[in-house]
Amino acid sequence: MKSNTILLGLILAFFSWNLQAQEMQEGFTKLENGQFAEAEIFFKDILKDYPENKTAKLCYARAVGLHNDPLEAKNLFSDLLKDYPNDLEVQLNFAESLLWNQDYENARSYYEKLIDKNPDNFGALLGYANTLSNLKEYSKASETISQALLVSPDNPSAMISRKYIRLGYANQFQQERAYEMAHQLLDENLQDFPADKESLLNKANIYLIQKNADAAKSVYSELALNLNDSILAFNGISLASHIDGKEQEALDFAERALEISRKSEDSIRILETQERYAQALIWNQQYKLAKKFIENLNSEYGQNTRILALNATLGMYTGDFKQSIDSYQRILEIDSASFDGNLGIANAYFARGEAKKAKQAAENTLDFYKNQQDAEQFLQKLNNTYSPILEENLSYSFDNGNNTAVASRTAVHLNFNPDLQFHGAYTYRKTQNKVTNMEANSNQVDIGLAWRLSPILKMRGAGGFVKASSPETDYTSAVGEVAAQIKPFTRDDLEIGFRKDIQDFNAELLNRQISANHIFLNNNYSTTYGLGWYLQYLHTEQSDENSRDLLFTSIYYSFLKKPLLKGGVNYQFITFKDQMPAVYFSPEKFQAVELFLNLLGNDSNSKFSYDLTAAAGYQFIESDPKQSTYRLQGRIGYHIGSRFQASLYGNHSNIASATAAGFTYTEFGLNLKWTFLQKPIFNW
């Protein structure tokens, strides 16, 4: 009878457990399908009927934690541990709740204890690997997830975890500039998950950082498998084209992305595409269209950080740095950790001459984004800009009047702070004429200061003396200069000043001890569409009681940006009060007009630089017939390391000078610049 009672009890218990399991199947399905809110309600109702059911308690706690209250879930699992202290299932769920609460250090120690007792438990190994990944201990996380996959080969959860561990590890290698290691991990992900979007995007991003535009385009092309991913791919190819200097191609792909985005319902992808299109317009100097497009976006989206960033970019490209700073400040008010806001405002401050603020903004960027390459390179650029420089220039010149000259100039540039620069220089020049046997040499020493008073005003001044000597004369003359550099308007640079020097072009002029006082004005205005105007006016009073007025003006147009190719027309007018042709070229009226082309290559990513100019035209002296003129100038530079630059230069011309008409003049030389300290001499 007793045995029958026991058997009946077992049957009833089994029937009750089976009934509960069947009743809870619906809740299990909700949990598996991610319907956590519904699962929470479901298991809460189950517990009303079966308050001591462990499985229901576990499922309820999981639903609570995965829905919206990880702390409450941890407390529920903690209570379960009191009732079931040695239950591995409860322990594993408690450990997972520590992850939900981002309590990674405690999760690490808890999982380590579990693995000590259960070294082959898949759940413990998987949880421990995820914990290590969150702690950015990717090497150990990789080892652990591999152990988990040995226990449960090809387990979907473990495979997904390994994917994200690799993504994190690759990002760490990227920050450390170990790009090949990062590519290797991403390629392993793509073997497990072909065409995985996250892995492809990370791979393309690394190629962009490496300036490998073709490889980045190839990766983006692999993404174009559906509508939204095609939009993403075209946007990426547009950026890669821009990095490659192919601005029209960048605009073409941005337009393709914009066109197909009209069929998309993904609001984020649509905004990203509109953003890229506006950027591409700016890259292609279509500023009016870009401004109008951005205004429309602003009307549609309001105070969106992406739209503010576009306004800032437009300001940077059009030279309105104050507009850029205002836009970046508004971005940072919305999101103080914004990468675009922090590094963008650093570049804007630097462009406006506010170096201290630029440095602080770049350091803020690194506070949020450790080891970020662009921010570190920006700080290095700041250091290079204000580090002490030693410069040496050696030159040799000759003309068809049998005058030759050799010269050397040694200069040092020191910044006492970002707004105050000191320079000192010593110049030696020896000139002689082989026909007349006249020769002379000069030694000049000068020191000066340049002081930026505001973003739109900079003062500079220099003073020194020249000691000239020859068989016929020996004298010392004071020289100096004071000038103000003003930025009255956006894209306009004005300089006005006074300079005193001596006429040292050849030995005869040095022997005559002719000094000159110049009042000068230089102004350069450039438009956003490539057209520019340069104006120079110079009035000179000489110690021999002669005077001169010089006007030079140039209208030019920039045809290309990389390399910079510009061309235009130059006009020059000179008049002297007294004509002294036996001593120096001093016509009552001199005019010259020429067409010129200038090619400038100064890519920061290249060790080579160059500046080449060719010009041809006519000069008109008094009432004489016109004479054809030409001018060739060139400079080729090479960066030997990060702190040393050498360049060779030369120029050849037949344009009349201060000494004679109808002559040719040639000069060539060597220029060396050495940034002899790795950082500025001042503390920021």
XYZ file of C-alpha atoms in Angstrom:
684
model
C 0.000 0.000 0.000
C 2.837 2.341 0.928
C 4.686 1.611 -2.324
C 1.519 2.316 -4.285
C 1.189 5.658 -2.502
C 4.789 6.538 -3.408
C 4.247 5.485 -6.999
C 1.080 7.554 -7.187
C 2.978 10.546 -5.781
C 5.722 10.179 -8.381
C 3.158 9.894 -11.139
C 1.346 12.998 -9.909
C 4.646 14.921 -9.564
C 5.724 13.951 -13.077
C 2.283 14.846 -14.415
C 2.431 18.202 -12.609
C 5.966 18.980 -13.945
C 4.963 17.971 -17.461
C 1.862 20.114 -17.242
C 3.910 23.117 -16.064
C 6.455 22.605 -18.841
C 3.664 22.506 -21.410
C 2.107 25.629 -19.894
C 5.481 27.480 -20.008
C 6.361 26.540 -23.598
C 4.700 29.694 -24.860
C 6.918 31.763 -22.551
C 10.038 29.911 -23.679
C 9.168 30.788 -27.271
C 8.699 34.465 -26.401
C 12.136 34.545 -24.762
C 13.747 32.852 -27.742
C 12.097 35.314 -30.137
C 13.199 38.370 -28.139
C 9.706 39.272 -26.985
C 10.984 40.111 -23.521
C 8.157 42.404 -22.376
C 5.564 39.753 -23.259
C 7.707 37.020 -21.673
C 7.969 39.064 -18.467
C 4.169 39.303 -18.194
C 3.751 35.634 -19.089
C 6.112 34.262 -16.431
C 4.819 36.677 -13.830
C 1.383 35.076 -14.324
C 2.889 31.570 -14.156
C 4.487 32.391 -10.802
C 1.097 33.305 -9.384
C 0.087 29.656 -9.832
C 3.524 28.128 -9.261
C 5.389 30.530 -6.941
C 8.185 28.064 -6.144
C 8.863 26.887 -9.652
C 12.603 27.416 -10.237
C 12.352 27.382 -14.017
C 9.623 30.014 -14.006
C 11.672 32.164 -11.611
C 14.724 31.886 -13.851
C 12.755 32.734 -16.982
C 10.997 35.646 -15.289
C 14.300 37.095 -14.102
C 15.803 36.737 -17.583
C 12.799 38.458 -19.140
C 13.032 41.333 -16.644
C 16.755 41.800 -17.254
C 16.597 41.545 -21.018
C 13.548 43.800 -21.187
C 14.554 46.913 -19.245
C 15.676 46.279 -15.660
C 19.040 44.455 -15.434
C 19.551 45.477 -11.800
C 16.253 43.916 -10.697
C 17.184 40.770 -12.651
C 20.477 40.551 -10.776
C 18.629 40.842 -7.459
C 16.197 38.095 -8.501
C 19.059 35.763 -9.455
C 20.812 36.612 -6.194
C 17.710 35.537 -4.278
C 17.611 32.309 -6.276
C 21.232 31.641 -5.341
C 20.260 31.682 -1.686
C 17.784 28.884 -2.333
C 19.981 27.026 -4.831
C 23.605 27.937 -3.924
C 25.145 25.056 -5.867
C 22.816 25.079 -8.860
C 24.982 25.686 -11.949
C 22.078 26.945 -14.027
C 21.272 29.610 -11.446
C 24.960 30.510 -11.127
C 25.324 30.945 -14.884
C 22.278 33.212 -15.037
C 23.566 35.303 -12.131
C 26.917 35.678 -13.875
C 25.167 36.799 -17.058
C 23.191 39.391 -15.110
C 26.506 40.925 -14.016
C 27.254 41.437 -17.713
C 23.879 43.074 -18.254
C 24.754 45.513 -15.462
C 28.197 46.167 -16.995
C 29.796 44.931 -13.782
C 32.610 43.345 -15.751
C 35.229 43.031 -13.021
C 32.908 41.080 -10.721
C 31.700 39.065 -13.712
C 35.289 38.142 -14.534
C 36.056 36.810 -11.046
C 32.698 34.981 -10.837
C 33.179 33.273 -14.215
C 36.723 32.282 -13.292
C 35.393 30.452 -10.211
C 32.748 28.720 -12.310
C 35.330 27.594 -14.879
C 37.651 26.297 -12.159
C 34.869 23.924 -11.095
C 33.389 23.374 -14.559
C 36.252 23.729 -17.078
C 34.252 22.289 -19.975
C 30.986 24.111 -19.374
C 30.003 25.882 -22.561
C 27.877 28.569 -20.871
C 30.656 29.490 -18.455
C 33.277 29.679 -21.233
C 30.990 31.753 -23.469
C 30.118 34.172 -20.680
C 33.757 34.507 -19.643
C 34.810 35.243 -23.243
C 32.137 37.946 -23.525
C 33.272 39.436 -20.214
C 36.888 39.620 -21.351
C 35.774 41.196 -24.614
C 33.924 43.924 -22.727
C 37.081 44.494 -20.692
C 38.959 44.819 -24.015
C 41.183 41.862 -23.144
C 40.792 40.533 -26.651
C 43.709 38.127 -26.738
C 42.435 36.145 -23.764
C 38.857 36.485 -24.991
C 39.896 34.886 -28.302
C 41.481 31.952 -26.497
C 38.395 31.448 -24.334
C 35.879 31.577 -27.177
C 37.995 29.012 -29.035
C 37.696 26.708 -26.003
C 33.935 27.229 -25.994
C 33.757 26.251 -29.667
C 35.739 23.084 -28.946
C 33.039 22.145 -26.412
C 30.213 23.083 -28.785
C 31.504 23.258 -32.369
C 29.849 25.841 -34.639
C 27.538 26.970 -31.850
C 25.703 30.027 -33.279
C 25.991 32.081 -30.070
C 29.715 31.375 -29.786
C 30.273 32.125 -33.456
C 28.556 35.501 -33.053
C 30.602 36.230 -29.924
C 33.817 35.355 -31.752
C 32.821 37.726 -34.544
C 32.440 40.658 -32.139
C 35.611 39.750 -30.265
C 37.472 39.909 -33.565
C 35.827 43.239 -34.400
C 36.932 44.677 -31.067
C 40.412 43.211 -31.411
C 40.705 44.584 -34.964
C 39.674 48.030 -33.737
C 42.355 47.844 -31.051
C 44.973 46.942 -33.653
C 43.728 49.804 -35.814
C 44.245 52.281 -32.964
C 47.742 50.876 -32.505
C 48.397 51.340 -36.272
C 48.846 47.554 -36.638
C 46.720 47.549 -39.769
C 47.792 44.170 -41.169
C 46.792 42.410 -37.947
C 43.432 44.182 -38.065
C 42.882 43.109 -41.687
C 43.752 39.515 -40.789
C 41.097 39.364 -38.056
C 38.461 40.919 -40.292
C 39.293 38.444 -43.065
C 38.794 35.594 -40.588
C 35.378 37.018 -39.780
C 34.536 37.138 -43.466
C 35.475 33.467 -43.805
C 32.962 32.610 -41.066
C 30.358 35.158 -42.191
C 30.773 35.927 -45.903
C 29.742 39.478 -46.830
C 29.322 40.417 -43.157
C 28.464 44.125 -43.227
C 30.224 45.131 -39.998
C 33.446 43.391 -40.962
C 33.414 44.886 -44.449
C 32.763 48.391 -43.115
C 35.611 48.078 -40.632
C 37.904 46.783 -43.367
C 36.991 49.667 -45.683
C 37.521 52.173 -42.873
C 41.052 50.903 -42.255
C 41.829 51.215 -45.965
C 40.588 54.823 -45.822
C 42.880 55.518 -42.866
C 45.741 54.008 -44.876
C 44.778 56.270 -47.833
C 44.323 53.124 -49.940
C 41.320 54.419 -51.842
C 41.190 51.659 -54.479
C 41.088 48.905 -51.852
C 38.387 50.778 -49.923
C 36.276 51.140 -53.077
C 36.632 47.419 -53.765
C 35.386 46.545 -50.267
C 32.466 48.973 -50.488
C 31.480 47.373 -53.805
C 31.039 44.039 -52.000
C 28.386 45.664 -49.797
C 26.056 46.617 -52.640
C 23.734 43.619 -52.279
C 20.411 45.394 -51.679
C 18.920 48.880 -51.810
C 20.080 50.244 -48.445
C 23.472 48.567 -48.607
C 23.982 49.929 -52.119
C 23.327 53.414 -50.763
C 25.886 52.746 -48.036
C 28.380 51.448 -50.605
C 28.020 54.432 -52.953
C 28.440 56.838 -50.033
C 31.615 55.001 -49.033
C 33.008 55.010 -52.575
C 32.305 58.741 -52.752
C 34.418 59.328 -49.629
C 37.197 57.077 -50.929
C 37.236 59.017 -54.200
C 37.579 62.269 -52.262
C 40.521 60.880 -50.307
C 42.020 59.858 -53.654
C 41.646 63.434 -54.912
C 39.022 62.455 -57.506
C 36.387 65.016 -56.596
C 34.182 64.653 -59.685
C 34.029 60.888 -59.155
C 33.112 61.542 -55.513
C 30.225 63.743 -56.648
C 29.083 61.189 -59.243
C 28.737 58.434 -56.622
C 27.120 60.816 -54.139
C 24.523 61.676 -56.786
C 23.920 57.959 -57.488
C 23.412 57.335 -53.777
C 21.039 60.301 -53.526
C 19.007 59.061 -56.474
C 18.428 55.551 -55.145
C 17.913 56.809 -51.564
C 14.582 58.239 -52.730
C 13.312 54.643 -52.851
C 14.459 53.914 -49.300
C 12.451 54.143 -46.098
C 15.554 54.099 -43.877
C 15.631 57.648 -42.456
C 19.187 57.327 -41.142
C 20.511 56.084 -44.484
C 18.668 58.900 -46.290
C 20.215 61.560 -44.019
C 23.691 60.038 -44.418
C 23.260 60.228 -48.189
C 22.111 63.841 -48.120
C 25.103 64.629 -45.936
C 27.541 62.974 -48.367
C 25.988 64.784 -51.330
C 26.403 68.164 -49.609
C 30.025 67.292 -48.801
C 30.691 66.298 -52.404
C 29.310 69.633 -53.621
C 31.702 71.397 -51.255
C 34.642 69.245 -52.374
C 33.855 70.290 -55.951
C 33.687 73.999 -55.007
C 29.993 74.194 -55.853
C 29.474 76.352 -52.788
C 26.248 78.094 -53.793
C 24.521 74.792 -54.510
C 25.922 73.335 -51.289
C 24.738 76.288 -49.227
C 21.216 76.079 -50.658
C 21.092 72.302 -50.150
C 22.272 72.640 -46.527
C 19.673 75.360 -45.882
C 16.967 72.969 -47.112
C 18.295 70.230 -44.830
C 18.311 72.672 -41.931
C 14.660 73.484 -42.586
C 13.833 69.777 -42.646
C 15.907 68.517 -39.716
C 16.533 71.582 -37.540
C 19.345 71.489 -34.956
C 20.859 68.242 -36.163
C 24.584 67.765 -35.501
C 25.104 66.403 -39.013
C 23.648 69.567 -40.570
C 25.685 71.771 -38.246
C 28.803 69.844 -39.292
C 27.988 70.559 -42.945
C 27.710 74.275 -42.175
C 31.090 74.062 -40.455
C 32.666 72.244 -43.408
C 31.327 74.859 -45.804
C 32.895 77.563 -43.650
C 36.271 75.803 -43.654
C 36.301 75.497 -47.447
C 35.156 79.071 -48.075
C 37.513 80.599 -45.505
C 34.759 81.664 -43.095
C 36.397 80.074 -40.065
C 34.268 82.025 -37.594
C 31.152 80.425 -39.094
C 32.819 77.020 -38.678
C 33.695 77.690 -35.037
C 30.133 78.801 -34.276
C 28.711 75.628 -35.862
C 31.156 73.329 -34.057
C 30.373 75.023 -30.742
C 26.684 74.317 -31.256
C 27.513 70.678 -32.017
C 29.449 70.397 -28.751
C 26.560 71.951 -26.829
C 24.407 69.085 -28.092
C 27.073 66.362 -27.778
C 30.265 67.202 -25.880
C 31.847 63.910 -27.028
C 31.246 64.520 -30.742
C 34.329 63.593 -32.753
C 33.414 65.964 -35.583
C 32.766 68.728 -33.074
C 36.003 68.374 -31.115
C 38.487 67.770 -33.924
C 36.592 70.020 -36.310
C 36.749 73.004 -33.990
C 40.449 72.277 -33.414
C 41.089 72.678 -37.156
C 38.909 75.785 -37.323
C 40.721 77.430 -34.407
C 44.076 76.628 -36.011
C 42.999 78.050 -39.368
C 41.909 81.250 -37.599
C 45.213 81.541 -35.735
C 43.924 80.550 -32.290
C 46.507 77.869 -31.577
C 45.944 77.461 -27.819
C 42.249 76.779 -28.320
C 43.114 74.435 -31.188
C 45.431 72.403 -28.970
C 42.868 72.154 -26.183
C 40.199 70.961 -28.616
C 42.518 68.290 -30.052
C 43.362 67.067 -26.546
C 39.643 66.920 -25.764
C 39.257 64.699 -28.821
C 41.875 62.290 -27.463
C 40.154 62.268 -24.054
C 37.106 60.796 -25.771
C 38.916 58.825 -28.504
C 42.173 57.381 -27.200
C 44.993 57.080 -29.765
C 42.820 58.625 -32.486
C 45.186 59.025 -35.412
C 43.851 62.294 -36.874
C 43.910 64.032 -33.488
C 47.440 62.824 -32.756
C 48.619 63.968 -36.184
C 46.986 67.342 -35.609
C 48.852 67.796 -32.312
C 52.068 66.794 -34.051
C 51.371 69.411 -36.717
C 50.916 72.018 -33.967
C 54.218 71.012 -32.402
C 55.983 71.226 -35.754
C 54.439 74.615 -36.488
C 55.741 76.215 -33.306
C 58.981 74.286 -32.802
C 62.270 76.171 -33.337
C 63.564 76.181 -36.909
C 67.064 76.727 -38.226
C 67.197 77.752 -41.880
C 70.107 78.049 -44.289
C 69.921 79.483 -47.800
C 72.809 79.437 -50.292
C 72.542 81.098 -53.693
C 74.520 82.057 -56.767
C 73.361 84.533 -59.403
C 74.659 86.083 -62.599
C 73.445 88.287 -65.440
C 74.526 89.264 -68.916
C 76.054 92.442 -67.538
C 78.852 90.315 -66.099
C 77.608 90.746 -62.535
C 77.831 87.721 -60.257
C 76.856 87.284 -56.643
C 77.072 84.599 -54.002
C 75.023 84.822 -50.852
C 74.234 82.890 -47.732
C 71.562 83.534 -45.156
C 71.313 81.795 -41.805
C 68.142 82.341 -39.804
C 66.539 81.016 -36.640
C 62.828 81.168 -35.822
C 61.674 80.787 -32.217
C 58.145 80.980 -30.857
C 57.929 82.345 -27.308
C 54.243 81.422 -27.387
C 51.799 80.670 -30.219
C 51.195 84.386 -30.784
C 54.741 85.741 -30.460
C 57.578 84.695 -32.751
C 61.191 85.846 -32.724
C 63.518 85.590 -35.677
C 67.151 86.409 -36.112
C 69.208 86.258 -39.294
C 72.686 86.821 -40.632
C 73.178 87.406 -44.366
C 76.426 87.544 -46.280
C 76.500 88.658 -49.897
C 79.485 89.112 -52.186
C 79.044 90.649 -55.621
C 81.512 91.478 -58.353
C 81.775 92.483 -61.985
C 84.487 90.747 -63.981
C 84.633 93.493 -66.660
C 84.923 96.532 -64.398
C 86.742 94.570 -61.672
C 84.417 96.122 -59.122
C 83.490 94.009 -56.117
C 81.844 94.503 -52.787
C 80.432 92.479 -49.948
C 77.843 93.080 -47.303
C 77.111 91.593 -43.910
C 73.625 92.044 -42.550
C 72.288 91.161 -39.107
C 68.667 91.639 -38.157
C 66.275 90.508 -35.460
C 62.524 90.788 -35.361
C 59.251 89.893 -33.732
C 55.884 88.893 -35.139
C 52.943 89.318 -32.765
C 49.417 88.107 -33.452
C 47.077 90.469 -31.605
C 43.859 88.855 -32.786
C 42.654 86.428 -35.456
C 42.450 89.365 -37.895
C 45.506 91.442 -36.910
C 49.192 90.566 -36.811
C 52.088 92.984 -36.339
C 55.677 92.363 -37.283
C 58.801 94.374 -36.966
C 62.510 93.870 -37.553
C 65.639 95.923 -37.181
C 69.332 95.547 -37.823
C 72.243 96.882 -39.771
C 74.190 96.236 -42.944
C 77.940 96.667 -43.111
C 79.096 97.058 -46.702
C 82.709 97.153 -47.774
C 84.747 97.319 -50.974
C 88.088 98.714 -52.096
C 86.319 102.052 -52.556
C 84.002 102.284 -49.575
C 83.239 100.987 -46.101
C 80.037 101.950 -44.334
C 77.281 100.749 -42.036
C 73.597 101.427 -42.551
C 70.573 100.696 -40.408
C 67.804 98.597 -41.946
C 64.417 97.587 -40.683
C 60.770 96.935 -41.318
C 57.434 97.317 -39.568
C 54.169 96.027 -40.970
C 50.596 95.184 -40.083
C 48.849 92.166 -41.558
C 45.103 92.618 -41.497
C 42.193 90.441 -42.553
C 39.454 93.001 -43.236
C 37.124 90.516 -44.939
C 36.772 86.794 -45.347
C 39.255 85.596 -48.004
C 41.011 88.989 -48.068
C 44.559 89.597 -46.779
C 45.944 93.119 -46.492
C 49.450 94.150 -45.491
C 50.696 97.710 -45.036
C 54.085 98.748 -43.778
C 57.400 100.565 -43.977
C 60.787 99.113 -44.883
C 64.311 100.519 -45.059
C 67.061 98.719 -46.975
C 70.120 99.348 -49.140
C 70.524 98.724 -52.836
C 72.865 95.733 -52.975
C 72.033 94.125 -56.331
C 75.573 94.677 -57.613
C 78.914 96.122 -56.509
C 78.343 99.509 -58.125
C 75.116 100.085 -56.212
C 76.750 99.023 -52.936
C 79.621 101.436 -53.553
C 77.171 104.312 -54.105
C 75.646 103.721 -50.625
C 72.080 104.119 -51.869
C 69.562 103.392 -49.141
C 65.817 103.328 -49.708
C 62.723 103.938 -47.619
C 59.649 102.089 -48.858
C 56.010 102.491 -47.951
C 54.160 99.435 -49.211
C 50.719 97.924 -49.490
C 49.926 94.338 -50.518
C 46.429 92.983 -50.861
C 45.201 89.591 -52.008
C 41.547 88.700 -52.458
C 40.416 85.252 -53.558
C 36.883 84.185 -54.393
C 35.260 80.867 -53.606
C 35.042 80.036 -57.316
C 38.780 80.220 -58.055
C 39.187 83.816 -59.242
C 41.674 85.999 -57.385
C 43.127 89.493 -57.443
C 46.518 90.558 -56.092
C 47.587 94.201 -55.758
C 50.918 95.673 -54.688
C 51.829 99.321 -54.391
C 55.270 100.589 -53.389
C 56.460 104.166 -52.943
C 60.213 104.548 -52.472
C 62.304 107.509 -51.374
C 66.039 106.996 -51.977
C 69.057 108.582 -50.300
C 70.195 109.970 -53.678
C 66.989 112.100 -53.655
C 65.329 110.017 -56.327
C 61.916 108.439 -55.791
C 59.984 105.624 -57.366
C 56.381 104.432 -57.574
C 55.625 100.813 -58.408
C 52.239 99.235 -59.053
C 51.848 95.523 -59.652
C 48.529 93.756 -60.073
C 47.541 90.217 -61.006
C 44.249 88.617 -61.957
C 44.427 84.834 -61.651
C 42.236 81.772 -61.734
C 42.740 78.365 -60.072
C 42.045 75.592 -62.560
C 42.942 72.633 -60.331
C 43.228 72.069 -56.587
C 45.457 68.975 -56.404
C 48.003 69.825 -57.584
C 47.176 73.515 -57.532
C 47.253 74.921 -61.056
C 46.553 78.587 -61.509
C 47.129 81.042 -64.288
C 46.413 84.629 -65.147
C 47.673 87.966 -66.295
C 50.140 90.275 -64.513
C 50.570 93.995 -65.098
C 53.367 96.188 -63.718
C 53.902 99.941 -63.870
C 57.037 101.754 -62.606
C 57.966 105.415 -62.680
C 61.036 107.243 -61.320
C 61.130 110.957 -60.546
C 64.653 111.317 -61.974
C 66.173 109.291 -64.753
C 69.691 108.098 -63.988
C 70.414 105.524 -66.711
C 74.195 105.650 -66.171
C 73.761 104.467 -62.580
C 70.670 102.255 -62.511
C 67.531 101.496 -64.499
C 65.194 104.419 -63.736
C 62.729 105.117 -66.563
C 60.068 107.770 -66.311
C 57.561 105.147 -67.448
C 57.904 101.377 -67.521
C 55.112 98.900 -68.156
C 55.046 95.125 -68.410
C 52.285 92.657 -69.036
C 52.573 88.883 -68.977
C 50.555 85.689 -68.933
C 51.618 83.100 -66.397
C 50.973 79.542 -65.213
C 51.866 78.267 -61.758
C 51.871 74.596 -60.718
C 52.123 73.920 -56.993
C 52.399 70.456 -55.478
C 52.398 70.449 -51.692
C 50.704 67.213 -50.675
C 51.171 66.597 -46.945
C 51.195 62.855 -47.635
C 54.148 63.116 -50.016
C 57.820 63.696 -49.248
C 58.177 65.697 -52.465
C 56.940 69.235 -53.108
C 57.328 71.563 -56.052
C 56.466 75.074 -57.203
C 56.880 75.796 -60.926
C 56.060 79.035 -62.757
C 56.334 80.022 -66.412
C 55.432 83.449 -67.782
C 55.716 85.321 -71.057
C 54.711 88.781 -72.196
C 55.905 92.205 -73.227
C 57.560 95.167 -71.579
C 57.272 98.824 -72.659
C 60.092 101.204 -71.675
C 59.405 104.894 -72.249
C 58.420 105.248 -75.911
C 60.634 102.414 -77.137
C 59.137 99.533 -79.138
C 57.753 96.709 -77.067
C 60.115 93.932 -76.045
C 59.153 90.310 -75.426
C 59.781 88.937 -71.945
C 59.845 85.568 -70.291
C 60.252 84.289 -66.768
C 60.909 80.795 -65.417
C 60.915 79.902 -61.730
C 61.082 76.559 -59.994
C 61.521 74.969 -56.608
C 61.687 71.259 -55.799
C 61.701 70.127 -52.183
C 62.129 66.863 -50.336
C 61.365 66.017 -46.712
C 64.250 64.079 -45.224
C 62.463 62.699 -42.196
C 59.755 64.622 -40.373
C 61.936 67.545 -39.252
C 64.322 68.248 -42.121
C 63.528 69.652 -45.551
C 65.836 70.434 -48.436
C 64.921 72.225 -51.629
C 66.614 73.381 -54.799
C 65.382 76.472 -56.557
C 66.175 78.531 -59.613
C 64.823 81.369 -61.707
C 65.682 82.870 -65.050
C 64.250 86.070 -66.536
C 64.848 88.798 -69.090
C 62.511 91.377 -67.533
C 64.100 94.753 -66.820
C 65.281 95.210 -63.252
C 66.518 98.004 -61.046
C 69.799 97.940 -62.924
C 69.168 97.633 -66.621
C 66.850 96.886 -69.484
C 67.418 94.223 -72.085
C 69.281 91.850 -69.849
C 68.975 88.309 -68.593
C 69.266 87.263 -64.985
C 69.742 83.778 -63.532
C 69.792 82.597 -59.942
C 69.839 79.171 -58.344
C 70.267 78.001 -54.807
C 69.802 75.526 -52.012
C 67.482 75.967 -49.047
C 67.644 73.830 -45.899
C 65.175 73.865 -43.009
C 65.720 71.940 -39.812
C 63.212 71.786 -36.984
C 65.933 71.190 -34.425
C 63.655 70.538 -31.440
C 60.756 68.112 -31.385
C 58.458 70.501 -29.540
C 58.103 74.240 -28.842
C 60.287 75.927 -26.230
C 57.196 77.187 -24.377
C 54.663 75.348 -22.265
C 51.164 75.383 -23.645
